[in-house]
XYZ file of C-alpha atoms in Angstrom:
694
model
C 220.545 79.616 102.623
C 219.584 79.420 106.280
C 216.482 81.103 107.636
C 215.353 82.321 111.022
C 212.095 83.674 112.377
C 211.743 87.427 112.557
C 211.678 89.001 116.000
C 208.983 91.304 114.625
C 206.550 88.427 114.290
C 202.900 89.313 113.921
C 199.830 87.157 114.338
C 197.935 86.635 111.080
C 194.455 85.140 111.264
C 195.163 82.612 108.484
C 196.488 79.144 109.195
C 198.964 77.517 106.841
C 201.839 79.121 104.929
C 200.846 82.610 103.737
C 203.172 84.571 101.449
C 202.882 88.283 102.284
C 204.886 89.632 99.350
C 207.996 90.102 101.482
C 208.103 86.864 103.424
C 206.008 83.952 104.622
C 203.933 83.526 107.756
C 203.481 79.979 109.092
C 200.723 78.930 111.479
C 199.482 75.516 112.587
C 197.019 74.334 115.231
C 197.819 71.906 118.047
C 196.214 72.014 121.483
C 198.401 69.347 123.077
C 201.850 69.766 121.502
C 204.677 71.037 123.686
C 206.729 72.413 120.801
C 206.224 72.741 117.043
C 209.101 72.775 114.585
C 209.066 74.070 111.004
C 211.296 72.032 108.677
C 212.497 73.549 105.405
C 213.771 71.425 102.524
C 215.679 71.668 99.285
C 213.603 72.274 96.162
C 213.394 68.543 95.440
C 212.278 67.830 99.011
C 215.134 65.407 99.674
C 217.369 67.427 102.015
C 216.215 69.061 105.238
C 217.992 72.420 105.313
C 216.498 74.103 108.392
C 214.619 73.047 111.513
C 213.130 76.007 113.372
C 210.929 75.963 116.489
C 207.839 78.097 115.907
C 208.353 81.011 118.334
C 204.787 82.043 119.125
C 201.785 80.246 120.605
C 198.403 81.863 121.118
C 195.076 80.079 121.422
C 196.722 76.739 120.529
C 197.964 78.214 117.246
C 201.711 78.038 116.761
C 203.159 80.630 114.398
C 206.190 82.464 113.080
C 207.183 84.817 110.251
C 210.282 84.450 108.052
C 211.245 87.537 106.067
C 212.477 86.868 102.537
C 211.084 83.338 102.322
C 209.388 83.061 98.931
C 206.834 80.896 97.146
C 208.212 77.558 96.043
C 209.777 76.795 99.428
C 209.270 73.150 100.461
C 208.345 72.537 104.104
C 206.788 70.304 106.760
C 206.360 70.141 110.547
C 207.525 68.074 113.489
C 205.599 68.092 116.765
C 207.014 67.523 120.245
C 204.635 66.192 122.886
C 203.589 63.138 124.881
C 203.556 59.744 123.253
C 200.729 58.303 125.313
C 198.367 56.304 123.069
C 196.182 55.136 125.967
C 195.263 58.772 126.573
C 194.951 59.626 122.885
C 198.362 61.268 122.340
C 200.679 60.080 119.550
C 203.319 62.778 119.215
C 206.566 61.614 117.647
C 209.068 64.274 116.486
C 210.807 61.711 114.290
C 207.853 61.878 111.917
C 207.618 64.672 109.378
C 204.068 66.005 109.215
C 202.227 67.525 106.299
C 200.697 70.940 106.950
C 196.890 70.463 106.925
C 196.644 73.825 105.117
C 199.312 73.122 102.469
C 198.166 74.617 99.139
C 200.561 72.528 97.047
C 202.075 69.124 97.805
C 205.241 67.796 96.232
C 206.585 64.257 95.962
C 204.946 60.894 96.544
C 204.726 58.811 99.677
C 207.250 55.975 99.508
C 205.732 53.412 101.834
C 208.166 52.438 104.560
C 207.781 51.329 108.168
C 209.416 54.608 109.207
C 206.157 56.410 108.339
C 204.493 54.844 111.403
C 204.727 56.382 114.858
C 205.071 52.951 116.410
C 207.431 50.091 115.516
C 205.697 47.641 113.217
C 206.329 44.107 114.438
C 206.973 45.169 118.034
C 205.063 42.962 120.520
C 203.616 46.122 122.075
C 202.027 47.052 118.748
C 200.880 50.665 118.470
C 201.957 51.286 122.083
C 205.599 51.055 120.984
C 207.612 54.080 119.777
C 209.518 54.309 116.484
C 212.625 56.510 116.313
C 213.287 56.438 112.548
C 213.043 59.659 110.548
C 210.127 59.553 108.113
C 211.110 62.652 106.096
C 212.847 60.758 103.247
C 209.582 58.918 102.548
C 207.092 61.771 103.039
C 205.401 64.303 100.799
C 205.905 67.956 101.690
C 204.024 71.227 101.422
C 205.024 74.085 99.111
C 204.566 77.786 99.838
C 202.216 79.274 97.245
C 201.679 82.613 95.523
C 197.880 82.866 95.116
C 197.965 85.309 92.172
C 195.951 84.253 89.097
C 194.276 86.159 86.307
C 190.565 85.546 86.840
C 189.576 88.367 84.466
C 186.308 87.532 82.748
C 185.397 84.703 85.122
C 182.132 84.857 87.034
C 180.130 82.420 89.124
C 177.218 80.959 87.173
C 174.858 80.168 90.097
C 172.413 78.260 87.899
C 169.090 77.388 89.594
C 168.645 73.791 90.684
C 165.641 73.474 88.377
C 167.958 74.022 85.402
C 170.819 71.855 86.656
C 171.937 68.623 84.992
C 174.942 67.039 86.714
C 177.586 64.835 85.099
C 179.756 62.832 87.528
C 183.260 62.253 86.168
C 186.840 61.374 87.095
C 189.689 63.577 85.873
C 191.851 60.661 84.745
C 189.007 58.381 83.769
C 187.359 60.985 81.557
C 190.497 61.854 79.619
C 192.898 58.897 79.502
C 191.312 57.183 76.494
C 189.815 60.097 74.593
C 191.394 60.109 71.105
C 191.051 63.890 70.787
C 192.814 64.810 74.032
C 196.566 65.372 73.498
C 198.520 62.523 75.057
C 200.565 64.815 77.294
C 197.365 66.222 78.814
C 195.504 62.962 79.384
C 194.741 62.315 83.031
C 195.100 65.981 84.022
C 193.070 69.092 84.751
C 194.276 70.515 81.448
C 192.976 67.419 79.719
C 189.589 67.992 81.336
C 189.739 71.598 80.118
C 190.583 70.554 76.545
C 188.223 71.352 73.691
C 187.099 67.738 72.991
C 185.910 67.219 76.584
C 184.162 70.565 76.924
C 182.560 70.245 73.482
C 181.225 66.808 74.387
C 179.645 68.083 77.613
C 178.134 71.149 75.961
C 176.765 69.093 73.069
C 175.261 66.609 75.517
C 173.550 69.424 77.423
C 175.360 69.183 80.776
C 175.209 72.199 83.097
C 177.481 71.042 85.956
C 180.375 68.607 86.211
C 180.891 66.819 89.523
C 184.516 65.737 89.854
C 185.513 62.753 91.967
C 188.033 63.751 94.667
C 190.758 66.091 93.416
C 192.130 67.159 96.815
C 195.473 65.497 97.599
C 195.241 61.799 98.408
C 197.973 59.119 98.572
C 197.877 55.554 97.327
C 197.111 53.192 100.223
C 199.995 50.955 101.199
C 198.021 47.741 100.822
C 197.004 48.757 97.283
C 200.571 49.631 96.279
C 201.794 46.275 97.567
C 199.172 44.567 95.356
C 200.207 46.598 92.308
C 197.031 48.694 92.453
C 196.284 52.356 93.012
C 193.858 54.592 94.897
C 191.987 55.559 91.751
C 188.812 57.163 93.088
C 190.682 59.212 95.696
C 188.495 58.835 98.787
C 191.495 58.985 101.154
C 192.178 62.695 101.472
C 195.267 63.947 103.281
C 195.551 67.534 101.982
C 192.251 69.441 102.041
C 193.650 72.572 100.344
C 195.906 71.099 97.667
C 194.958 69.731 94.243
C 196.122 66.194 93.532
C 199.615 66.444 91.940
C 199.042 63.527 89.549
C 196.309 65.603 87.885
C 198.792 68.346 86.983
C 200.584 68.237 83.645
C 203.343 70.352 85.207
C 203.649 71.499 88.795
C 201.595 74.694 88.758
C 198.337 74.441 90.704
C 197.058 77.243 88.459
C 196.158 74.445 86.023
C 193.152 73.714 88.240
C 192.094 77.363 88.053
C 192.505 77.312 84.288
C 190.198 74.286 84.081
C 187.527 75.987 86.192
C 187.744 79.169 84.130
C 187.320 77.208 80.884
C 184.321 75.305 82.216
C 182.716 78.558 83.320
C 183.276 80.086 79.904
C 181.332 77.127 78.468
C 178.468 77.640 80.929
C 179.359 74.600 83.066
C 179.564 74.751 86.859
C 182.254 72.799 88.729
C 181.266 70.721 91.768
C 183.925 68.986 93.861
C 183.418 65.637 95.575
C 185.004 66.244 98.996
C 185.929 63.881 101.825
C 185.841 65.636 105.193
C 184.599 62.610 107.128
C 187.965 60.832 107.427
C 191.612 61.024 106.311
C 194.200 58.718 104.767
C 195.848 57.949 108.131
C 193.523 55.040 108.928
C 193.042 53.545 112.380
C 195.412 53.792 115.358
C 197.571 51.264 113.503
C 197.850 53.516 110.493
C 200.756 55.810 109.554
C 201.586 59.168 111.127
C 201.483 61.590 108.198
C 199.807 64.765 109.445
C 196.826 65.068 111.802
C 197.745 62.100 114.013
C 201.143 63.566 114.739
C 199.941 67.159 115.102
C 197.217 66.420 117.663
C 195.555 63.021 117.499
C 193.215 63.785 120.397
C 191.812 66.901 118.705
C 191.649 65.921 115.044
C 190.068 62.462 115.368
C 187.095 60.947 117.122
C 188.448 58.424 119.590
C 186.603 55.598 121.278
C 184.806 57.036 124.337
C 185.763 54.056 126.455
C 189.358 53.706 125.254
C 191.194 56.709 123.777
C 193.835 54.391 122.334
C 191.426 53.448 119.544
C 189.797 55.516 116.828
C 186.000 55.692 116.601
C 185.061 54.755 113.055
C 181.738 55.659 111.395
C 183.225 55.717 107.895
C 184.570 52.209 107.363
C 188.065 53.588 106.732
C 189.577 53.287 110.203
C 189.115 56.842 111.450
C 186.600 59.674 111.670
C 187.521 63.346 111.535
C 186.365 65.147 114.672
C 184.174 67.865 113.149
C 182.752 68.545 116.637
C 186.085 70.172 117.587
C 185.961 73.915 116.779
C 189.427 74.020 115.183
C 188.764 70.948 113.041
C 185.459 72.483 111.987
C 187.346 75.679 111.181
C 189.768 73.736 108.993
C 186.880 72.224 107.022
C 185.171 75.596 106.593
C 188.449 77.287 105.668
C 189.024 74.583 103.070
C 185.556 75.010 101.568
C 185.933 78.787 101.447
C 189.348 78.431 99.829
C 187.996 76.302 96.988
C 185.147 78.755 96.418
C 186.989 82.031 96.945
C 190.433 81.244 95.535
C 189.748 78.349 93.149
C 186.255 79.526 92.053
C 184.420 76.201 92.308
C 180.625 76.279 92.364
C 179.735 73.644 94.913
C 180.512 70.440 96.763
C 179.278 66.877 97.070
C 180.051 65.676 100.616
C 181.146 62.050 100.897
C 179.508 60.132 103.794
C 177.922 63.373 104.906
C 176.061 61.836 107.848
C 179.387 61.767 109.672
C 179.589 65.559 109.356
C 176.300 65.828 111.207
C 177.372 63.726 114.174
C 177.593 65.662 117.432
C 179.941 65.240 120.362
C 177.568 62.517 121.513
C 178.054 60.687 118.194
C 174.422 60.670 116.971
C 173.337 62.468 113.770
C 171.781 65.907 114.266
C 170.371 67.832 111.279
C 170.638 70.971 113.427
C 174.253 70.197 114.281
C 177.177 72.588 114.344
C 178.472 71.785 110.863
C 175.114 72.436 109.207
C 174.564 75.599 111.242
C 177.995 76.878 110.254
C 177.334 76.247 106.560
C 173.906 77.857 106.612
C 175.066 81.070 108.278
C 178.129 81.441 106.069
C 177.562 84.158 103.423
C 179.871 82.391 100.951
C 179.132 78.711 101.457
C 175.361 78.985 101.860
C 175.134 80.313 98.297
C 176.943 77.492 96.459
C 175.633 74.077 95.475
C 175.734 71.670 98.423
C 175.024 67.946 97.909
C 175.100 65.329 100.651
C 175.786 61.639 100.340
C 173.252 61.048 103.126
C 174.685 58.023 104.879
C 177.706 56.541 106.627
C 178.375 53.127 108.196
C 177.731 54.125 111.819
C 174.582 53.586 113.883
C 171.754 55.739 112.565
C 173.876 56.746 109.601
C 171.280 56.286 106.841
C 169.685 59.738 106.606
C 168.122 60.109 103.133
C 165.797 63.092 103.476
C 167.259 64.076 106.842
C 169.492 66.970 105.804
C 168.545 70.644 106.170
C 168.105 73.217 103.424
C 170.111 74.260 101.362
C 171.562 70.741 101.036
C 170.445 68.461 98.217
C 170.924 64.724 98.625
C 171.917 61.716 96.566
C 168.818 59.519 96.429
C 169.618 55.824 96.291
C 165.929 55.018 96.727
C 165.386 56.617 93.314
C 168.086 54.422 91.754
C 166.740 51.205 93.267
C 163.070 51.784 92.474
C 163.728 52.812 88.866
C 166.047 49.863 88.256
C 163.535 47.454 89.797
C 160.585 48.849 87.839
C 162.328 48.420 84.492
C 163.672 45.019 85.527
C 160.033 43.961 85.791
C 159.689 43.552 89.557
C 156.077 43.627 90.728
C 154.419 46.173 92.973
C 156.587 49.075 91.786
C 154.101 51.487 90.193
C 153.678 53.335 93.488
C 157.435 53.486 94.016
C 157.972 54.754 90.487
C 155.324 57.441 90.965
C 157.068 58.608 94.131
C 160.415 58.878 92.351
C 158.966 60.623 89.279
C 157.597 63.404 91.465
C 160.614 64.192 93.633
C 160.437 61.534 96.386
C 158.039 63.487 98.590
C 158.006 60.933 101.463
C 161.693 61.673 101.994
C 161.949 65.356 101.108
C 158.575 67.114 101.349
C 159.065 68.561 104.824
C 160.727 71.544 106.513
C 159.955 73.747 103.487
C 162.240 71.686 101.266
C 161.579 71.718 97.537
C 161.253 69.070 94.859
C 164.843 69.735 93.818
C 166.076 68.317 97.138
C 166.495 64.906 95.494
C 169.532 64.334 93.288
C 168.229 61.523 91.100
C 170.642 58.939 89.747
C 170.510 55.633 87.931
C 174.214 54.956 88.365
C 177.269 56.541 89.959
C 180.966 55.825 90.379
C 180.104 53.430 93.226
C 178.191 50.542 91.624
C 177.391 49.279 88.167
C 177.519 51.583 85.181
C 174.275 51.851 83.232
C 175.540 49.365 80.635
C 176.608 46.892 83.298
C 173.203 47.205 84.983
C 171.665 45.575 81.892
C 174.603 43.225 81.207
C 175.412 41.500 84.515
C 173.379 39.681 87.142
C 176.261 39.761 89.630
C 179.386 41.767 90.386
C 182.775 40.740 88.992
C 185.358 42.471 91.189
C 188.067 39.811 91.142
C 190.645 42.294 89.806
C 190.413 44.210 93.096
C 192.185 41.384 94.883
C 189.500 40.860 97.540
C 188.046 37.571 96.244
C 184.965 39.420 94.933
C 183.841 40.188 98.508
C 183.885 43.965 98.026
C 181.173 46.066 96.422
C 177.383 45.822 96.646
C 175.841 42.419 96.077
C 172.283 43.684 95.496
C 172.428 45.812 92.358
C 168.892 45.306 90.957
C 170.535 44.433 87.668
C 169.658 41.905 84.973
C 171.848 40.563 82.184
C 168.888 40.066 79.807
C 169.968 36.553 78.906
C 173.756 36.271 79.030
C 176.358 37.473 81.522
C 178.566 40.164 80.010
C 178.909 41.252 76.366
C 176.358 39.705 74.018
C 176.396 38.972 70.293
C 172.720 37.995 70.087
C 170.898 40.890 68.332
C 167.753 40.318 70.405
C 169.652 40.649 73.685
C 171.524 43.716 72.472
C 168.259 45.320 71.362
C 166.574 44.587 74.697
C 169.533 46.062 76.571
C 169.472 49.202 74.430
C 165.771 49.698 75.102
C 166.152 49.278 78.853
C 169.012 51.789 78.881
C 166.805 54.233 76.975
C 163.996 53.673 79.456
C 166.167 54.354 82.481
C 167.816 57.462 81.026
C 164.439 58.788 79.870
C 162.949 58.156 83.320
C 165.822 60.111 84.861
C 165.199 63.101 82.598
C 161.401 62.967 82.991
C 161.523 63.075 86.813
C 161.160 66.007 89.186
C 164.377 66.658 91.076
C 167.968 67.132 89.900
C 169.223 64.533 87.395
C 172.788 63.229 87.633
C 174.394 61.127 84.891
C 177.464 58.972 85.428
C 180.150 59.998 82.979
C 180.384 57.444 80.180
C 176.843 56.088 80.527
C 175.858 58.058 77.440
C 178.632 56.207 75.595
C 177.706 52.704 76.712
C 180.759 52.540 78.973
C 181.283 49.215 80.770
C 183.541 48.217 83.665
C 183.193 44.531 82.785
C 180.909 43.941 85.755
C 183.206 45.569 88.336
C 180.934 47.579 90.636
C 183.702 48.862 92.917
C 186.472 50.060 90.603
C 188.076 52.217 93.319
C 191.530 50.786 92.634
C 191.294 50.271 88.858
C 193.369 53.098 87.346
C 193.315 51.372 83.972
C 190.946 50.578 81.099
C 188.454 49.098 83.582
C 188.024 52.397 85.421
C 188.583 54.747 82.483
C 185.796 55.928 80.230
C 185.749 54.192 76.856
C 184.950 56.555 73.993
C 183.929 53.931 71.433
C 180.307 55.004 71.789
C 180.730 58.415 70.159
C 178.988 57.068 67.049
C 176.397 55.031 68.932
C 172.721 56.038 68.477
C 172.349 55.908 72.265
C 174.453 59.071 72.599
C 172.041 60.926 70.347
C 169.131 59.571 72.385
C 170.700 60.976 75.574
C 171.178 64.360 73.925
C 167.557 64.320 72.816
C 166.262 63.329 76.270
C 168.216 66.151 77.924
C 166.966 68.633 75.340
C 163.401 67.367 75.914
C 163.728 68.079 79.637
C 165.017 71.577 78.949
C 162.041 72.305 76.671
C 159.475 71.331 79.291
C 159.243 73.402 82.487
C 156.620 70.938 83.764
C 159.514 68.507 84.353
C 161.563 71.033 86.314
C 159.348 72.346 89.084
C 160.671 73.695 92.352
C 157.723 72.761 94.542
C 156.079 69.420 95.170
C 152.853 68.880 93.219
C 149.728 68.217 95.291
C 147.202 67.083 92.682
C 144.591 69.528 93.917
C 142.468 71.219 91.242
C 142.732 74.974 90.804
C 139.836 77.436 91.003
C 139.236 76.992 87.271
C 139.118 73.218 87.620
C 142.514 72.595 86.025
C 144.856 70.031 87.529
C 148.642 70.062 87.775
C 149.170 66.337 88.202
C 147.071 63.221 87.739
C 147.762 59.478 87.579
C 146.040 57.118 85.168
C 145.829 53.403 84.599
C 146.082 52.080 81.028
C 142.253 52.084 80.791
C 142.170 55.868 81.223
C 140.690 55.724 84.734
C 142.298 57.667 87.553
C 144.422 55.458 89.771
C 142.624 54.100 92.839
C 144.016 52.682 96.068
C 143.384 49.201 94.693
C 145.257 50.012 91.478
C 148.246 51.368 93.384
C 148.425 48.122 95.343
C 148.041 45.874 92.297
C 151.267 43.861 92.202
C 150.631 42.845 88.591
C 150.266 46.372 87.215
C 153.242 47.343 85.062
C 151.851 50.414 83.236
C 151.369 53.913 84.644
C 150.205 57.165 83.046
C 151.272 60.568 84.386
C 149.712 63.906 83.428
C 151.704 67.048 84.344
C 150.856 70.716 83.920
C 152.689 73.896 84.785
C 150.979 77.262 84.398
C 152.666 80.100 82.557
C 155.260 81.649 84.858
C 158.081 83.168 82.876
C 158.529 80.098 80.649
C 155.046 79.623 79.249
C 152.420 77.038 80.121
C 153.383 73.402 79.674
C 151.400 70.146 79.723
C 152.561 66.553 79.193
C 151.169 63.053 79.338
C 153.669 60.233 79.846
C 153.217 56.478 79.866
C 155.718 54.199 81.628
C 155.145 50.625 80.489
C 157.331 47.863 81.941
C 154.939 45.156 80.738
C 153.999 43.910 77.279
C 152.440 45.819 74.379
C 149.545 47.783 75.799
C 146.641 49.933 74.571
C 146.535 53.119 76.660
C 143.649 55.595 76.831
C 144.629 59.246 76.470
C 143.105 61.652 79.016
C 141.114 64.770 78.225
C 142.693 66.602 81.161
C 142.395 70.400 81.388
C 140.269 70.506 78.237
C 142.925 69.066 75.960
C 141.302 67.676 72.802
C 144.255 66.013 71.050
C 147.733 64.713 71.785
C 150.894 64.391 69.724
C 153.456 61.676 70.484
C 156.841 63.373 70.863
C 159.032 60.754 72.579
C 159.031 56.977 72.321
C 161.787 54.742 73.680
C 160.343 51.706 71.903
C 159.840 52.890 68.336
C 160.369 55.863 66.036
C 157.754 54.742 63.492
C 154.954 57.056 64.653
C 156.904 59.409 66.866
C 154.967 62.493 65.719
C 151.509 61.017 65.139
C 148.469 62.805 66.617
C 145.661 61.187 68.595
C 142.344 62.500 69.919
C 141.886 62.845 73.667
C 139.596 60.129 75.048
C 140.980 57.931 72.284
C 143.641 55.263 72.740
C 147.140 54.548 71.543
C 149.349 51.471 71.407
C 152.413 51.694 73.652
C 154.903 48.936 72.946
C 156.184 46.706 75.723
C 159.064 47.899 77.905
C 158.954 51.482 76.735
C 158.069 55.072 77.550
C 155.841 57.265 75.413
C 155.390 61.008 75.968
C 152.751 63.264 74.460
C 152.269 67.013 74.099
C 148.942 68.739 73.388
C 148.404 68.875 69.626
C 147.544 72.070 67.780
């Protein structure tokens, strides 16, 4: 069947392919194209059946309406315009282009030189022009019907003080789970299966943060090495779920997953990559944005528009300063909230999103202003990865409300303290109380810090106590990739250990780090699999390991450490003193009560000299929260990275006796009671927590 645009075309505000019930309206942005062509394909995407110039242009938006064209139609674009790389233009109508607003993507990229706008191997390099048709090798968009039965689904909007995040990968979480049906492993439906949801609920998780699920291809250099883009930080389709995560072809599987998580009380946070795309540098392929309008979509070098300006380390940087590129990002975010019902976003390399037209980071920049004034987006969970690789890119603490931020300073200080490094009691105290030096400004709260011990990027918790150095040889980069300074310690032998003493020491250090995470002010985030003792065999950059290395191992379901993690999460939920919204000042109230106090092991309040003592390895923390809807709560906690130690118990706020309720070193006297102003033995390398007795 051949199609043609209706003469009764009307201008819809939406970009992309919008099914109206009687036909489909197409719209795409390009400020510098001279003509835009819509290409329609057979259902399998192999045969181009129609090529139709879009008939209308208004405000740099090209559009047209085709009556009778239904959902399921496969399509792409070709753009006519100048091929003038020195002035930033790379139009090439021989290259089929993916619609940036495509809601579904079909096929896989088959890497071929025809996918490049220039002729690879030509002496002129990217200044040359390639005339081969790329359509046979390209993915295509699919017109969608947005209908879905959301009956019974509602946004949870859980307060940050009650949030516990679990970072996970759709394939990694499900590929090895014995209870997930084989046909659903690696998919959204596998994530929505009963065994996965039951595990998260039993653990006490309130929000799952999914590594990128928007469409991304496998990089050519990885495919040629027999590897795969596993993590997915190379987005090409900002509106479409990744096809390899579908058990069939229906994108409603993603909606089904979200609805099932919501029914279990779990929010869904997406890890999103709006700082760059999969097209790479000026020597990368022409797949979408580069061919639609390279000069608008990408930041180009101010002194030479031939070259991309890269603050991401991936070859290109999306030009969020351009109003239509910013609109695309905001439209994408609203789509995932409004149509797909997600509850929030974690922004990869978010400093790039705050860079202005003049390149520097600006916390009052256009992107942040747009988010904050948006009635939809300002109300969901927003988490920044507060750095990129450009000048001035490290911005921990520099983002505006309502953003929360990944806190790598928390990770490093906690790892170093439990590794036994000296001079860390002050750093630990800062991290336990919400990292005030970074976040206590501009009316930001103590939940601004997303605390983590481990994440997808770096060692797992088990590998942090099992390896002194990274072992990334399987990535094919001669072990040059990944962080070299992990603040890890193998406890006596590199890798798996048979020695019971080493295994015991590793178990205790894992308990200490997880307990520290759950006893800290801020928002805790666990790496999926850490509760199971998951290891990546020392690989701290498993971005291309779509195999047993990158997948979660479920052998730890019967491990006592899993029960410890459940208990630590439950302990946090029982104690509102650990989940306070504001930063604690330490000032006494009118009745003389205190909300926070720091003690040395001798029971004396910490002095300046004690804070600076590089040999001190033991720190006591008293916390109190007055009754305010949850009831009053008081705790005394001892963090001991040294040897066995006698610790004096404080008589703070008139407390006369304490009961030990948590001990990472021993269960022998876990519920013993002790008088205030008395003392208690705290074993080496352990945490002990006490509640008022009586």
